[in-house]
């Protein structure tokens, strides 16, 4: 596709459930980023991949959060035992390489934990 | 710690009333400063990248400038369609590959 695609666009779940959010980056972009954005705040860095490996996961808030990118393209953000505080918009972005250039963002996945 | 602070948090202008948004940053080296526009319910949309102090870039009614400590986004004769949240982000030097974002300025242009 022409842009970064994220699914689902909306996800409502109950506290304690497991959630997966998917990101399909722009074709040919080797760097992929996950950010989280709460209402009225700027995006907060979670993790970034260069190819298949997580090059920096310093933004993951705790071990309930995990992300993979097994073939160097599509990525999945996984959240275990969801909590109400996990409610936010999860943004995915990609860029040609990790050194320079702008990030291209998807529309985000809005997660609501009841 | 790398930090980005934007001001004001919100700004309301009349159509045609020019103004500026501020982005102050503290960063260990600067590989690039980025401006994004974000509409409600959408992902951020790239506007500009600035790399060194003194650099300026323009696009339609927007002009971004950069000094060693801050960046300004100047909006000239804005229109209602310029209403959005404007985000500033920095990419630190020293091997960091992520962008650090400010909290954004919510701009409203009244007709």
XYZ file of C-alpha atoms in Angstrom:
225
model
C 0.000 0.000 0.000
C 0.944 3.632 -0.331
C 0.983 4.416 3.364
C 1.373 2.822 6.777
C -1.616 0.622 7.545
C -2.760 -0.218 11.080
C -5.422 -2.661 12.203
C -7.739 -2.647 13.982
C -8.589 1.049 13.958
C -10.558 0.577 17.174
C -10.342 -2.108 19.817
C -12.431 -2.346 22.966
C -11.427 -5.008 25.455
C -11.918 -5.927 29.085
C -9.334 -5.569 31.798
C -7.068 -8.593 31.921
C -7.509 -9.625 28.272
C -4.776 -10.040 25.648
C -4.591 -7.677 22.663
C -2.662 -7.645 19.382
C -2.249 -4.556 17.207
C -0.894 -4.869 13.677
C 1.199 -2.503 11.556
C 2.007 -2.824 7.857
C 4.723 -0.273 6.977
C 5.475 1.421 3.698
C 7.097 -1.047 1.324
C 10.875 -0.832 1.435
C 11.062 0.987 4.764
C 13.512 -0.848 7.001
C 12.837 1.097 10.201
C 9.532 0.670 12.065
C 8.429 2.486 15.219
C 5.638 2.101 17.765
C 4.417 5.104 19.740
C 1.590 5.561 22.230
C -0.475 8.748 22.432
C -2.796 9.663 25.274
C -5.448 12.350 24.924
C -3.926 15.824 24.755
C -0.359 14.515 24.764
C 2.343 14.037 22.178
C 3.352 10.585 20.957
C 5.458 8.627 23.446
C 8.122 6.266 22.089
C 7.719 2.559 22.800
C 10.011 0.519 20.532
C 11.749 0.607 17.199
C 12.882 -2.085 14.776
C 15.658 -2.008 12.238
C 14.832 -4.956 10.019
C 13.682 -7.896 12.122
C 15.410 -6.945 15.353
C 14.219 -4.632 18.104
C 17.029 -2.086 18.138
C 15.595 -0.016 21.005
C 12.797 -1.184 23.309
C 13.538 1.292 26.086
C 10.072 2.854 25.885
C 8.066 -0.284 26.637
C 6.423 0.466 30.009
C 6.669 -3.065 31.465
C 6.900 -6.732 30.527
C 3.218 -6.928 29.590
C 4.167 -5.181 26.340
C 5.980 -7.013 23.574
C 6.443 -6.438 19.836
C 7.691 -8.563 16.967
C 8.612 -8.089 13.334
C 9.544 -11.601 12.203
C 10.089 -10.988 8.490
C 11.223 -7.382 8.607
C 7.949 -5.992 7.314
C 4.682 -6.336 9.271
C 4.921 -5.785 13.018
C 2.601 -6.801 15.846
C 2.403 -5.069 19.226
C 1.186 -7.460 21.896
C -0.255 -6.420 25.250
C -0.912 -9.026 27.927
C -3.227 -8.678 30.931
C -4.474 -5.292 29.766
C -5.118 -2.563 32.325
C -7.335 0.520 32.115
C -4.197 2.667 31.993
C -3.245 1.022 28.690
C -6.113 2.862 26.984
C -4.584 5.133 24.333
C -3.985 5.466 20.605
C -1.129 3.252 19.451
C 0.666 4.762 16.476
C 2.959 2.948 14.085
C 5.455 4.743 11.853
C 8.074 3.740 9.328
C 10.945 5.356 7.504
C 13.434 4.405 4.836
C 16.234 3.834 7.317
C 16.809 4.546 10.962
C 19.423 7.246 10.637
C 17.629 10.139 9.050
C 14.485 11.364 7.374
C 10.929 11.813 8.496
C 8.697 9.181 10.043
C 5.508 8.331 8.144
C 2.674 7.543 10.543
C -0.390 5.365 10.260
C -3.811 6.445 11.466
C -3.382 4.601 14.747
C -5.217 1.911 16.685
C -7.428 3.272 19.449
C -7.408 0.858 22.392
C -10.036 1.132 25.117
C -9.739 -1.114 28.174
C -12.944 -1.315 30.204
C 17.499 13.749 29.366
C 16.218 14.779 25.939
C 13.176 17.027 26.299
C 10.828 19.009 24.063
C 8.439 21.685 25.350
C 5.867 23.390 23.171
C 4.025 26.609 23.869
C 1.341 27.671 24.042
C -0.682 24.510 24.731
C -3.609 26.000 22.838
C -4.002 29.038 20.599
C -7.138 30.531 19.136
C -6.813 33.024 16.253
C -9.086 34.823 13.875
C -8.767 34.023 10.187
C -5.917 36.138 8.774
C -4.314 36.770 12.183
C -0.658 35.700 11.971
C 1.174 34.148 14.934
C 3.976 31.796 15.959
C 4.220 28.506 17.828
C 7.278 27.751 19.919
C 9.225 24.526 20.412
C 12.035 24.592 22.982
C 14.339 21.614 23.204
C 17.106 20.168 25.332
C 18.936 17.409 23.532
C 22.311 15.706 23.485
C 23.285 16.725 19.991
C 20.642 17.338 17.340
C 20.307 15.175 14.291
C 17.068 16.808 13.185
C 14.018 18.766 14.331
C 10.659 17.785 12.867
C 7.283 19.517 12.647
C 4.100 17.509 12.187
C 0.442 18.394 11.838
C -2.189 16.148 13.445
C -5.914 16.334 12.755
C -8.390 14.788 15.245
C -8.528 11.010 14.939
C -5.631 10.911 12.478
C -1.935 10.112 12.606
C 0.664 12.889 12.499
C 1.407 14.257 9.014
C 4.948 15.395 8.235
C 5.544 19.093 7.525
C 9.244 19.993 7.835
C 12.674 18.808 8.920
C 15.340 21.280 10.054
C 18.916 20.184 10.625
C 21.004 23.181 11.685
C 20.632 26.550 13.396
C 19.668 29.298 10.975
C 17.828 26.963 8.642
C 14.341 27.942 7.453
C 11.711 26.064 5.440
C 8.377 27.219 4.031
C 5.218 25.560 2.832
C 2.185 27.627 1.884
C 1.275 29.714 4.964
C 3.785 27.957 7.238
C 7.437 28.772 7.857
C 9.672 26.882 10.279
C 12.881 28.303 11.735
C 15.563 26.820 13.971
C 18.035 28.156 16.553
C 20.319 26.218 18.887
C 17.650 26.062 21.585
C 14.276 26.417 19.907
C 12.229 26.307 16.755
C 9.328 28.469 15.664
C 6.461 27.624 13.374
C 5.182 30.879 11.904
C 1.679 30.903 10.482
C 0.886 33.781 8.125
C -2.709 34.796 7.392
C -4.103 31.451 8.589
C -7.332 29.924 7.305
C -9.820 27.718 9.197
C -8.364 24.638 7.471
C -5.067 25.294 9.285
C -6.807 24.302 12.530
C -5.016 21.246 13.933
C -2.537 20.175 16.588
C 1.047 20.946 15.644
C 3.705 18.612 17.031
C 7.422 19.238 17.310
C 9.933 16.396 17.644
C 13.715 16.048 17.868
C 16.017 13.244 16.922
C 18.967 13.335 19.286
C 22.474 12.724 18.040
C 24.807 10.206 19.663
C 23.333 7.191 17.904
C 19.712 7.639 18.984
C 17.273 6.636 16.268
C 13.958 7.599 17.860
C 12.079 10.905 17.733
C 11.174 12.619 21.006
C 7.915 14.574 20.757
C 6.553 17.590 22.565
C 2.978 17.690 23.832
C 1.743 19.736 20.883
C -0.003 23.066 20.337
C -3.708 22.917 19.553
C -4.415 25.665 17.016
C -7.934 26.875 16.222
C -8.600 29.388 13.438
C -12.013 31.030 13.620
C -13.632 32.250 10.370
